[in-house]
Coordinates of C-alpha atoms and ligand atoms in Angstrom, one line a residue:
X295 CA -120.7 -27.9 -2.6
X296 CA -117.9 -25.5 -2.2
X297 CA -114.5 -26.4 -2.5
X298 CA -112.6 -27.5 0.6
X299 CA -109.5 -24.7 1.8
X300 CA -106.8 -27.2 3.8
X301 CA -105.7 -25.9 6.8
X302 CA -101.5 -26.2 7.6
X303 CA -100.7 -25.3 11.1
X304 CA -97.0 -24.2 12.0
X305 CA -97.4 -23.3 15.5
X306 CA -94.8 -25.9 16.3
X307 CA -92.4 -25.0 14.0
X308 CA -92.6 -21.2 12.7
X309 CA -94.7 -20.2 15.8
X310 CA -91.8 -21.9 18.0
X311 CA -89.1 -20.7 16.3
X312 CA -90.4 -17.1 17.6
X313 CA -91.3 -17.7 20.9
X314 CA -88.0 -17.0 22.6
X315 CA -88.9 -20.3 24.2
X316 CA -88.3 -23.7 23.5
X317 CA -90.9 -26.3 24.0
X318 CA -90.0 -29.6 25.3
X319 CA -91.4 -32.7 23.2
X320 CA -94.3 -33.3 25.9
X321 CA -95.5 -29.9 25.4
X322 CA -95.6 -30.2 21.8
X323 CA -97.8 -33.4 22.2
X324 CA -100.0 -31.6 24.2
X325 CA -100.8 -28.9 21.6
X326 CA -100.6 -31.5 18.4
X327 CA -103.0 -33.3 20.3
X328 CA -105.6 -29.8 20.7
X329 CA -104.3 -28.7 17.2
X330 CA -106.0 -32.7 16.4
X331 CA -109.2 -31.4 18.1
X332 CA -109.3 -28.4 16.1
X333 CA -109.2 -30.9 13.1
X334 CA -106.3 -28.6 11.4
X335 CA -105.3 -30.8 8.0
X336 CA -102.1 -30.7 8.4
X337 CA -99.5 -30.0 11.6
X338 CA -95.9 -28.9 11.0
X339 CA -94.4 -30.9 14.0
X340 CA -90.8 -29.6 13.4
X341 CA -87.8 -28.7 11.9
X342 CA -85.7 -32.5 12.6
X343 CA -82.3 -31.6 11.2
X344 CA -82.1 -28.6 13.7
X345 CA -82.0 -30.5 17.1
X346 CA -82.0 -33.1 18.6
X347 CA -85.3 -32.2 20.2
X348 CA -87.1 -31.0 17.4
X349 CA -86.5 -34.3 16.1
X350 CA -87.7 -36.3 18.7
X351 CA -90.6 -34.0 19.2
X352 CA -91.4 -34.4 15.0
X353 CA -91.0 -38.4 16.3
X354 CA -93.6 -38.2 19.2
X355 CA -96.2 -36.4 17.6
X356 CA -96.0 -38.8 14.9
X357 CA -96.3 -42.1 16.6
X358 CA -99.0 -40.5 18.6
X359 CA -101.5 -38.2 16.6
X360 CA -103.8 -39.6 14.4
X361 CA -105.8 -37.8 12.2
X362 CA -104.1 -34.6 10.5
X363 CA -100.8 -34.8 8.4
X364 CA -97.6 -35.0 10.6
X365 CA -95.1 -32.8 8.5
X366 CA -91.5 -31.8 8.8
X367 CA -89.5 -29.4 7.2
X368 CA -86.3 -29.6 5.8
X369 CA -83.8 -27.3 3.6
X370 CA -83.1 -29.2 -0.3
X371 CA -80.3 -30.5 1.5
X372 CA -79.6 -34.2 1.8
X373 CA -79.2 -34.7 5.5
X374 CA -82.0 -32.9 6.4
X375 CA -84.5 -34.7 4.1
X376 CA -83.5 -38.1 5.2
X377 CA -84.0 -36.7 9.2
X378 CA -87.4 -35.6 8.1
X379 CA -88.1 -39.4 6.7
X380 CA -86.3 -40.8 10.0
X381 CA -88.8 -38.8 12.3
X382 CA -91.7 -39.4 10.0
X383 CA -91.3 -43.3 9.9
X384 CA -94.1 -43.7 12.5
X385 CA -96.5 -41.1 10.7
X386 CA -99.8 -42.9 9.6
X387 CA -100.0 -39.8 6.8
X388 CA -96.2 -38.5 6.5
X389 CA -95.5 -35.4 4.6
X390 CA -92.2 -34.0 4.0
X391 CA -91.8 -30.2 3.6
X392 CA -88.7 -29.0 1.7
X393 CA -87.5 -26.0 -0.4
X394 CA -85.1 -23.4 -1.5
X395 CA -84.7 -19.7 -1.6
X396 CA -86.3 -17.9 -4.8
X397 CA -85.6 -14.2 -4.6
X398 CA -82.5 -12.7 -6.1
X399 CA -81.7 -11.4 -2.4
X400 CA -81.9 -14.7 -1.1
X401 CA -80.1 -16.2 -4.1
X402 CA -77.1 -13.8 -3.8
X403 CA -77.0 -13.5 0.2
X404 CA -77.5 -16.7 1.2
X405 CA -75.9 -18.8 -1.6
X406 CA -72.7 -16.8 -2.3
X407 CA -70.2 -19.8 -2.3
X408 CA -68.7 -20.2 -5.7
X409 CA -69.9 -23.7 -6.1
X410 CA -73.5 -22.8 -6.4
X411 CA -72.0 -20.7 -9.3
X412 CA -70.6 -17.0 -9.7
X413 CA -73.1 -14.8 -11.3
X414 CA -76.7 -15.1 -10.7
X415 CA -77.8 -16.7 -13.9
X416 CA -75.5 -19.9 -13.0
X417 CA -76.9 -19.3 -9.4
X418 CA -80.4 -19.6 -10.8
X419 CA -79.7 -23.0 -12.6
X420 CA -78.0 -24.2 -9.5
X421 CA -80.8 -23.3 -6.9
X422 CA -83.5 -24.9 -9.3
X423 CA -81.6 -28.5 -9.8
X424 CA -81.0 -28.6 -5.5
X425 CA -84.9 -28.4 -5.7
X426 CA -85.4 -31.1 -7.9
X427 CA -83.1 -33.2 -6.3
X428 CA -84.6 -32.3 -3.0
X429 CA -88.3 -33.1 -3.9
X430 CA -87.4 -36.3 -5.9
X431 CA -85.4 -37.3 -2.7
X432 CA -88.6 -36.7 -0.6
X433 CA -90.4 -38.7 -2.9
X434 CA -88.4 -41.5 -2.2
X435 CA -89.3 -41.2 1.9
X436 CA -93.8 -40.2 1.1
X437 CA -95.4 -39.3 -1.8
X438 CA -96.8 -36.6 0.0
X439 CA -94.1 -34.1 -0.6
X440 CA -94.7 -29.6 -0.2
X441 CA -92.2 -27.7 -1.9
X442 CA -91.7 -23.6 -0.8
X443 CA -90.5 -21.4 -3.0
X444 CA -88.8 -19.2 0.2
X445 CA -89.1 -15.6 0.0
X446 CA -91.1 -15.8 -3.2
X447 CA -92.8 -12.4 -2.4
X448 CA -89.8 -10.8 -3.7
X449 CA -89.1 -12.7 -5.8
X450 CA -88.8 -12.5 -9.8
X451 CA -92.4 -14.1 -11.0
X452 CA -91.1 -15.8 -14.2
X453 CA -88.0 -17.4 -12.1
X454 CA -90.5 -18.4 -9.6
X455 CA -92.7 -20.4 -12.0
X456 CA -90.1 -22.2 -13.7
X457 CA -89.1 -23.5 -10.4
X458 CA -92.3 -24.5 -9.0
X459 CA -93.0 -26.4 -12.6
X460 CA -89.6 -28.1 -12.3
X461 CA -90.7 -28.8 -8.5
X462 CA -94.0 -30.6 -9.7
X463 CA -92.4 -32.5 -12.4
X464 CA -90.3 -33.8 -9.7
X465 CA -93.1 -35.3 -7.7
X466 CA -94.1 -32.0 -5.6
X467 CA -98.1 -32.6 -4.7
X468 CA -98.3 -28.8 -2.3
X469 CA -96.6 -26.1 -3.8
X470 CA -96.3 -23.4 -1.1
X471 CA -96.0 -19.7 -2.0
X472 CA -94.3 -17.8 1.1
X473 CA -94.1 -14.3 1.4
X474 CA -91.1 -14.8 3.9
X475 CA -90.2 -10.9 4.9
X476 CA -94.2 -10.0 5.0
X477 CA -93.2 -8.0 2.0
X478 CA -96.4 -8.2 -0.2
X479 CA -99.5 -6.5 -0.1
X480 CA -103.1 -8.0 -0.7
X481 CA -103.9 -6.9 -4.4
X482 CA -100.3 -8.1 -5.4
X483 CA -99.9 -11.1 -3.8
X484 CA -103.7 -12.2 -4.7
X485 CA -102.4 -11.4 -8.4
X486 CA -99.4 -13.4 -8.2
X487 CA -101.0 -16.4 -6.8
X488 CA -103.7 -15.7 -9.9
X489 CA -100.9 -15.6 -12.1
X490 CA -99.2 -19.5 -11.0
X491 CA -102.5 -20.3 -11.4
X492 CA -102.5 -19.4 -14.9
X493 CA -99.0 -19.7 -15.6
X494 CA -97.0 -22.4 -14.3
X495 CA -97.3 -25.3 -16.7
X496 CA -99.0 -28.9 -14.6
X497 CA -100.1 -26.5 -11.7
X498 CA -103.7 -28.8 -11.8
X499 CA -101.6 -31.7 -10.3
X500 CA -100.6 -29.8 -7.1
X501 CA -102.6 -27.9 -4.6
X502 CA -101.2 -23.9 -3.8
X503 CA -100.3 -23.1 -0.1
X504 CA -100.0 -19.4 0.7
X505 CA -97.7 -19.0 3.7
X506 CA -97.9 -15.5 4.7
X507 CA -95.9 -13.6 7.7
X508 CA -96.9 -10.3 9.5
X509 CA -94.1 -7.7 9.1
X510 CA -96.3 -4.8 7.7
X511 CA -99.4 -6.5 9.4
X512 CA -101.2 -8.1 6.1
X513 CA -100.3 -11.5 6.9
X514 CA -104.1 -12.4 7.1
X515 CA -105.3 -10.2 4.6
X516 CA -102.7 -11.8 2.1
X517 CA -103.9 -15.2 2.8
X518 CA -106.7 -14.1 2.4
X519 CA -106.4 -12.5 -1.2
X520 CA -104.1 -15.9 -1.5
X521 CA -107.6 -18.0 -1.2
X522 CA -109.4 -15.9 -3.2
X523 CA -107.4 -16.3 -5.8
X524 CA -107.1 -20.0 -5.9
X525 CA -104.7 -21.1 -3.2
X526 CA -106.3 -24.5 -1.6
X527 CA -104.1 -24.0 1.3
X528 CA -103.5 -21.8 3.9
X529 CA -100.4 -21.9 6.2
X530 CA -100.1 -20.2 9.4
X531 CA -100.1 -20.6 13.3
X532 CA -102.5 -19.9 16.6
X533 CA -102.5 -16.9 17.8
X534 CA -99.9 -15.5 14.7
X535 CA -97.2 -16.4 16.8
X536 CA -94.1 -16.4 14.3
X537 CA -91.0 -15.2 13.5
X538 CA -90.4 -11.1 13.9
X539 CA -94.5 -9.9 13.8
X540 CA -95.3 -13.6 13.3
X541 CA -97.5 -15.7 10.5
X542 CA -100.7 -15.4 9.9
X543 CA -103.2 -16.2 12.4
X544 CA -105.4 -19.3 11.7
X545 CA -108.2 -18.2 13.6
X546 CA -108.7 -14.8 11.9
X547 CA -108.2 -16.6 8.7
X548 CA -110.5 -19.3 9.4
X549 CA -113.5 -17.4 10.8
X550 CA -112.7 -14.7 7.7
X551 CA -113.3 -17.7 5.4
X552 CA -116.2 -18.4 7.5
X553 CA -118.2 -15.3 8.1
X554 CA -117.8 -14.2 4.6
X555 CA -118.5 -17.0 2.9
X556 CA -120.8 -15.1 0.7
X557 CA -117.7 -13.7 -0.9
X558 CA -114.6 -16.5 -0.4
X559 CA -117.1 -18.9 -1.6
X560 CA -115.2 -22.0 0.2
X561 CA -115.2 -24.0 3.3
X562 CA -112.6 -25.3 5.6
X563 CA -113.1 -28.2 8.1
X564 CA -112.3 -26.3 10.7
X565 CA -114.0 -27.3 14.4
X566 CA -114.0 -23.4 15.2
X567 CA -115.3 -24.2 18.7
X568 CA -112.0 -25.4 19.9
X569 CA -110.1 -22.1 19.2
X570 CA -110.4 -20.3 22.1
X571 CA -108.8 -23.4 23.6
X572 CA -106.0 -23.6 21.6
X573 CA -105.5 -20.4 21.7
X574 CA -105.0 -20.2 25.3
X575 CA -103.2 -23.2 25.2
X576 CA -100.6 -21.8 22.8
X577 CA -100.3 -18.5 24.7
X578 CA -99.6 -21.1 28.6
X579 CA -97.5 -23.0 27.2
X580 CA -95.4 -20.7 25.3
X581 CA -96.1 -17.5 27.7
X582 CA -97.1 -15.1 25.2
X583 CA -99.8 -13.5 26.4
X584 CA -103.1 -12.8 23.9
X585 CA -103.8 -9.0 23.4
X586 CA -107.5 -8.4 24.6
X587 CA -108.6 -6.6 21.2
X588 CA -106.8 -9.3 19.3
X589 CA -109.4 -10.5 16.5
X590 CA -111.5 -13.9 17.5
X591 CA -109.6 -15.0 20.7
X592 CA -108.8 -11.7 22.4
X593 CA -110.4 -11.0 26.0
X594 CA -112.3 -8.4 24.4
X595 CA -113.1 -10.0 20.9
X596 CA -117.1 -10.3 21.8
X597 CA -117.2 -7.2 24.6
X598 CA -119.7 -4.5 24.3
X599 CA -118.7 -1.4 27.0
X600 CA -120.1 1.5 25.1
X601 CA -124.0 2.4 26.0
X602 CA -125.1 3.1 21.9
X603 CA -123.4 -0.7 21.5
X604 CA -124.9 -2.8 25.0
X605 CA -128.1 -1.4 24.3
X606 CA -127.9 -2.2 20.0
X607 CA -126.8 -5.7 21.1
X608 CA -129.5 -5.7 23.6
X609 CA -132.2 -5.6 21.1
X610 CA -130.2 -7.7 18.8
X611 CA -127.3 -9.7 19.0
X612 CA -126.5 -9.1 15.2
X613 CA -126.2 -5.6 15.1
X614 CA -123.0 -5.5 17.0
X615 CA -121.6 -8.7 16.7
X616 CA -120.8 -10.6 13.3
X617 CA -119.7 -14.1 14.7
X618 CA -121.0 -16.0 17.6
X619 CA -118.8 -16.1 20.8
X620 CA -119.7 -19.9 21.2
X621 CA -118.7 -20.7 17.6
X622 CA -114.8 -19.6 18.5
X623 CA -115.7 -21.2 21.7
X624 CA -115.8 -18.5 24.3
X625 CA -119.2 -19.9 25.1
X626 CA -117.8 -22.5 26.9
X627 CA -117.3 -21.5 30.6
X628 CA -113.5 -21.2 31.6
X629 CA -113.5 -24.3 33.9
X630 CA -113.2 -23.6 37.5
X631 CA -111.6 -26.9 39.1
X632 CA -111.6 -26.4 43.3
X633 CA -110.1 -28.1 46.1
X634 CA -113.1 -31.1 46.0
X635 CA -112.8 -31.9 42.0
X636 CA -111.4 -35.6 42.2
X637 CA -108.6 -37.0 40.6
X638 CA -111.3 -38.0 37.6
X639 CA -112.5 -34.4 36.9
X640 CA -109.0 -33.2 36.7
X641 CA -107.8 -36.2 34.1
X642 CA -110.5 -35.1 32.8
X643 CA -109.6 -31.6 32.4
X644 CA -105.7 -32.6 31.5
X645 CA -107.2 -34.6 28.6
X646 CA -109.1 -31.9 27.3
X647 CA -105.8 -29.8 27.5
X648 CA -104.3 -32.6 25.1
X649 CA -102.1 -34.0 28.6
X650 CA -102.8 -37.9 28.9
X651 CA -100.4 -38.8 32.1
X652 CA -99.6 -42.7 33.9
X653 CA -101.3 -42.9 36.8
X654 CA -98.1 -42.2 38.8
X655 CA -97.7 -38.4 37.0
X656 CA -101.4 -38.0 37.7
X657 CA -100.9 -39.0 41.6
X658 CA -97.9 -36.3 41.8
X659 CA -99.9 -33.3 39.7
X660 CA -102.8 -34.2 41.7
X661 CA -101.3 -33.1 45.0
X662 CA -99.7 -30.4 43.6
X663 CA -103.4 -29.5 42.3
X664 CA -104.2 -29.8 45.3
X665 CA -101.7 -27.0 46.9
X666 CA -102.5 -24.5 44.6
X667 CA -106.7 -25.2 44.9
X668 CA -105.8 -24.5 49.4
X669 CA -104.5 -21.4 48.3
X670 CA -106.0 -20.2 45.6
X671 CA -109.9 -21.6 46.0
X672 CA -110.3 -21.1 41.9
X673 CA -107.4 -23.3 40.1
X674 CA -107.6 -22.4 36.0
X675 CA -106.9 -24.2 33.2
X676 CA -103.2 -21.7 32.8
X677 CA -102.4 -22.8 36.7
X678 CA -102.7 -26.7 35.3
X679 CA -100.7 -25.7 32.8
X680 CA -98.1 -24.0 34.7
X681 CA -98.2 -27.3 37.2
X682 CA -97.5 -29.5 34.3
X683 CA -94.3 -27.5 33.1
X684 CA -93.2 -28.2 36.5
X685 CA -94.5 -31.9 36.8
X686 CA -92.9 -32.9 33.1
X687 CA -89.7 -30.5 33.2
X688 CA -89.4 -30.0 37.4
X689 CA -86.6 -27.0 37.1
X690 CA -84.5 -28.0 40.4
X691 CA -85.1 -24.9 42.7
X692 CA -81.6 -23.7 43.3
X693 CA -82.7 -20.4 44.7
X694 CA -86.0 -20.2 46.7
X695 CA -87.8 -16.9 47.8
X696 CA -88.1 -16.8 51.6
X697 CA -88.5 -13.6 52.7
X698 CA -89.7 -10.0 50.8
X699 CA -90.1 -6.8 52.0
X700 CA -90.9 -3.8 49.7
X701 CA -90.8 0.0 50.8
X702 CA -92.9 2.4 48.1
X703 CA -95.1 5.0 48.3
X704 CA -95.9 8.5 46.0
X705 CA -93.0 10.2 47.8
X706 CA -90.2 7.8 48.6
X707 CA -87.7 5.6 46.4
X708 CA -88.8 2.1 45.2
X709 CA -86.4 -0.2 47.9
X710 CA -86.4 -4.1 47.7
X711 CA -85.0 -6.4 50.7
X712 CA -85.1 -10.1 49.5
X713 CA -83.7 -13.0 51.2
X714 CA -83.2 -16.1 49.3
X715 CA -82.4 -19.6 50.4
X716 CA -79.4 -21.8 48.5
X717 CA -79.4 -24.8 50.1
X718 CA -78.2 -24.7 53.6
X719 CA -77.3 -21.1 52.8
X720 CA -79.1 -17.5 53.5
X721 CA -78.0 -14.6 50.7
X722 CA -80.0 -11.6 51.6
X723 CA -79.7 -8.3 49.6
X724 CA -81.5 -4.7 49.0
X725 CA -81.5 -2.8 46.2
X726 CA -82.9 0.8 45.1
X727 CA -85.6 0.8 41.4
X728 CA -87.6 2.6 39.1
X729 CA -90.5 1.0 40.7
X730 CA -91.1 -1.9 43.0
X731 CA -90.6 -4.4 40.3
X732 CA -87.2 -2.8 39.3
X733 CA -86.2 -2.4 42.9
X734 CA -87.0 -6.2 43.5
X735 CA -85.5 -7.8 40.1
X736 CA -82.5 -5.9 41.4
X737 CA -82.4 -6.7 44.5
X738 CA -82.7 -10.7 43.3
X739 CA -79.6 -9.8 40.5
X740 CA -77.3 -8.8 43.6
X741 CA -78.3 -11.3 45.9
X742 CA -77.8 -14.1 43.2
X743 CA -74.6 -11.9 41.6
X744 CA -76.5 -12.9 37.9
X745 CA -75.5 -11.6 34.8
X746 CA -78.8 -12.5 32.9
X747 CA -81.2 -10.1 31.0
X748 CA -84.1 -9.3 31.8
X749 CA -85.5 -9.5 27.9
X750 CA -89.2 -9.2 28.3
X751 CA -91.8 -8.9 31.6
X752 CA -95.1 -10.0 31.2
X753 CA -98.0 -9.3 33.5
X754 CA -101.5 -10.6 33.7
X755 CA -104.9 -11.1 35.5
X756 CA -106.1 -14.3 35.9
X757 CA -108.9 -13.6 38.0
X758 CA -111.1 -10.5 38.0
X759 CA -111.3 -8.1 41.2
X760 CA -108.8 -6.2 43.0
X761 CA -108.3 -9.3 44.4
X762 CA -107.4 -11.1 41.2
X763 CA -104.6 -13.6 40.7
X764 CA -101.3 -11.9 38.9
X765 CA -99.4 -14.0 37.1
X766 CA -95.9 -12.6 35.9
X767 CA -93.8 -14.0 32.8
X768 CA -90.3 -13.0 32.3
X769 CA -87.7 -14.2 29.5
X770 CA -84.1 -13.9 30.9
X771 CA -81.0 -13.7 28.5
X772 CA -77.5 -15.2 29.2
X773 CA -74.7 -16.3 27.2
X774 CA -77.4 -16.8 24.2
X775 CA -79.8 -18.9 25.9
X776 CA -83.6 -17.4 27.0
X777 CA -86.0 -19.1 29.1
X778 CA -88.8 -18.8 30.6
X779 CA -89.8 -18.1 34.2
X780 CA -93.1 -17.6 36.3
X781 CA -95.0 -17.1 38.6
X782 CA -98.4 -16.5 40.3
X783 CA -99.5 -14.3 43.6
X784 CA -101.9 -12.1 44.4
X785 CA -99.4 -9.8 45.1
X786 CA -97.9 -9.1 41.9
X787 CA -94.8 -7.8 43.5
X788 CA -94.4 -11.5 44.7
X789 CA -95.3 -12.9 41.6
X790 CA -92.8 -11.0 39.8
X791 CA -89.9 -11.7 42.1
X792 CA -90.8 -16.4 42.0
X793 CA -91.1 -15.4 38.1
X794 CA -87.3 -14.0 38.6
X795 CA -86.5 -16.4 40.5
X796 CA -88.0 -19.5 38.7
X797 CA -86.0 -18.3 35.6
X798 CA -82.8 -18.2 36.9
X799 CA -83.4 -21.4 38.1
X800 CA -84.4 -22.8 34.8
X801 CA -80.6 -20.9 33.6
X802 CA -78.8 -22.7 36.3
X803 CA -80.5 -25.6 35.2
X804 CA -81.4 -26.0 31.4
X805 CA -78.1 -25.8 29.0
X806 CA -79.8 -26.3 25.9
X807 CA -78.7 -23.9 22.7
X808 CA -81.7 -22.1 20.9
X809 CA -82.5 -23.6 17.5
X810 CA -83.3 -21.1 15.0
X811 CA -84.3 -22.8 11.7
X812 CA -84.0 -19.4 9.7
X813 CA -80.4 -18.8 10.9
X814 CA -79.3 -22.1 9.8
X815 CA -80.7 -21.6 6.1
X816 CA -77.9 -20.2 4.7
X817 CA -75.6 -23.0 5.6
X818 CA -76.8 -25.0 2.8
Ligands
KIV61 O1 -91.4 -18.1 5.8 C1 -90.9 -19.0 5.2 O2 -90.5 -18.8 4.1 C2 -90.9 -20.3 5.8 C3 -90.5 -21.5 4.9 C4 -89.5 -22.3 5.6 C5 -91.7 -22.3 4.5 O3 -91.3 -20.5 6.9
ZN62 ZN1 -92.4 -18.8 7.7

């Protein structure tokens, strides 16, 4: 038998982090509860010390999911160790997740206080008692305690593997490698991880975790070289999502172990089926939208368009393709839920998208189900989602879109008329663009008098034909918060200007400071 590789999914603390969204503690559930399905070994629920939502999120997830490891991270501080052990109390299988930075970059620049010492040699001893203190204090909460080594890419390999044998002496069972910046490449990071192997006195009584991130785009292939080099663990998120370029994306590493087996030579436990699900349920919830030639879960991951390909995979699946589309999942037909599926079929469906609701939340997103199947015959599995955003975080619609009129054409200016209801009120404004969408997000700005950024725009089909369904995600800026707003038409020009809208409502509405774990690391 093949040795077992754990899977450690972080799309709800790394991958959120990123987003330039926050996730409410609902939301969460509902992709523990898929991430549960995809039987990962371990989910990262949160970062507790950081919010008071991330905490109560970490809280949820744990008194709910059964199954995988419920961990959350914390700095080797104090404070936040014992608000990982608060949040975990309910966890069947608790694991606490703390560490320290490694490099001599993060050593000088984020510990530069005197009291951690004045040159980097006292540093050094500093740094490495914190981390014992920190793991023996999460000993004292689980025994099921992961140590990382931040930034350990760059970091000096013989400082490195004093610390992580000081951190297993002090209880640490996971010892996690990250390459924080994304700095390594395969051959070297492989190496290094051969080398702790080797190296790093009582290694045999803890496990390796390689926790890679994407900046130069080798996140995967380091894990990779990580696994084949002895690490038991592999750390990263759904879809890559992540700080900067993101983590390493569990589905490419999961079906690389899988496919290749012949060479990795290990197994994971994996229930690859459920990843285009997840997947899709990441990118809804968090509105960021899957490239189609992204590897495994893209659009066009199993497409054949050329005629020397269609007629090669004609004759025979194999020579085109080297994983099956129903082992990722995409087998399974995207269900279509109409007008006449009952209340049962779309539990059903919420269920499978990891919602379980009362009976009174299922009344209410029934009828609003049942709006959107009137108008839109097909409702989709990113339409629930969008329903349930509004059901389980209803954004008080300040401004509402009553009227749009667009003028463009080859050989005239973009121009945008919009009225807009406030209340009792009617604001109605025009404005001049680059293109229609310009001419109506501006035309929106100077009715409302906003000062919020437009950050990012996101358009995509969610049906096929000319006729297709467009939905439209923007992320608006102000006063450092972001959200999210949508919206769906057939008319994308109309989908972009209720995204607008929605997201200025969701401003107006939502004061809620971003978290950022990674800013608040150098506070230790
Ligand atoms: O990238 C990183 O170093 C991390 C640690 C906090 C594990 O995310
Ligand atoms: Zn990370």
């Amino acid at each position: 038998m093949s040795e077992k590789v754990y899977v450690f999914d972080t799309t709800l603390r790394d991958g959120e982090q990123a987003a330039g969204t926050r996730l409410g503690s609902r939301e969460k559930l509902a992709i523990a509860r898929q991430l549960a399905r995809l039987n990962v070994d371990i989910i990262e629920a949160g970062y507790p010390a950081s919010s008071p939502e991330d905490f109560e999120a970490v809280q949820l997830i744990s008194r709910e999911i059964e199954g995988p490891v419920i961990c959350a991270l914390s700095r080797a501080v104090p404070s936040d160790i014992e608000a990982c052990g608060k949040a975990l109390a309910k966890a069947r299988r608790p694991r606490i997740h703390t560490g320290i930075g490694v490099s001599d970059i993060h050593i000088t620049g984020k510990f530069r206080d005197e009291k951690y010492g004045t040159t980097l040699a006292e540093k050094r001893v500093k740094i490495l008692e914190m981390a014992v203190k920190a793991v023996k204090l999460a000993k004292t909460y689980t025994d099921d305690v992961e140590f990382y080594a931040e930034d350990s890419g760059r970091a000096d390999p013989a400082y490195l593997f004093e610390m992580l044998e000081a951190a297993i002496q002090a209880g640490a069972t996971v010892v996690n490698i990250p390459d924080t910046t994304g700095y390594a490449v395969p051959e070297q990071f492989g190496a290094l991880i051969r080398a702790i192997r080797e190296k790093v006195p009582g290694i045999d009584r803890a496990i390796i975790s390689v926790h890679c991130h994407d900046d130069l785009g080798l996140a995967v292939a380091n894990a990779l070289a990580g696994v084949r080099n002895g690490a038991r663990q592999v750390e990263g998120t759904i879809n890559g999502i992540g700080e900067r370029a993101g983590n390493a994306a569990l589905e490419e590493v999961v079906m690389a172990l899988r496919t290749r087996g012949d060479y990795f030579g290990v197994h994971t436990g994996i229930e690859t089926r459920e990843f285009c699900r997840t997947s899709r349920l990441v990118s809804d919830m968090l509105g960021m939208v899957v490239p189609p030639n992204k590897a495994v879960v893209g659009g066009n991951a199993f497409s054949h368009s050329s005629g020397i390909h269609v007629d090669g995979f004609l004759k025979d699946r194999e020579t085109y393709e080297i994983m099956r589309p129903e082992d990722v999942g995409l087998a399974e037909s995207r269900v279509v839920l109409t007008a006449r599926t009952g209340r049962h079929g779309l539990r059903d469906r919420l269920e499978k998208l990891g919602y379980a609701l009362s009976q009174e939340e299922l009344d209410q997103t029934y009828q609003r189900f049942l709006v959107v199947a009137d108008k839109k015959q097909e409702v989709f599995d990113e339409d629930l989602v969008a329903i349930l955003h509004d059901e389980i975080h209803p954004v008080p619609e300040i401004y509402h879109l009553d009227y749009l009129q667009i003028y463009s054409g080859t050989s005239s200016i973009p121009t945008a008329t919009v009225r807009l209801r406030v209340g009792a009120e009617v604001k109605q404004g025009a404005a001049i663009g680059d293109g229609p969408v310009d001419a109506v997000c501006r035309a929106i700005a100077e009715v409302t008098n906003t000062s919020a950024k437009l950050a990012q725009y996101d358009i995509r089909a969610v049906t096929s034909g000319t006729e297709a369904m467009g939905e439209v995600t923007v992320h608006l800026e102000q006063d450092g918060r972001r959200v999210m707003g949508r919206g769906a038409s057939t008319d994308v020009i109309e989908a972009s200007a209720k995204a607008y809208i929605d997201g200025l409502n969701k401003l107006l509405s939502v004061a809620r400071p971003s978290g950022d774990v990674g800013s608040q690391q150098p506070g230790v």
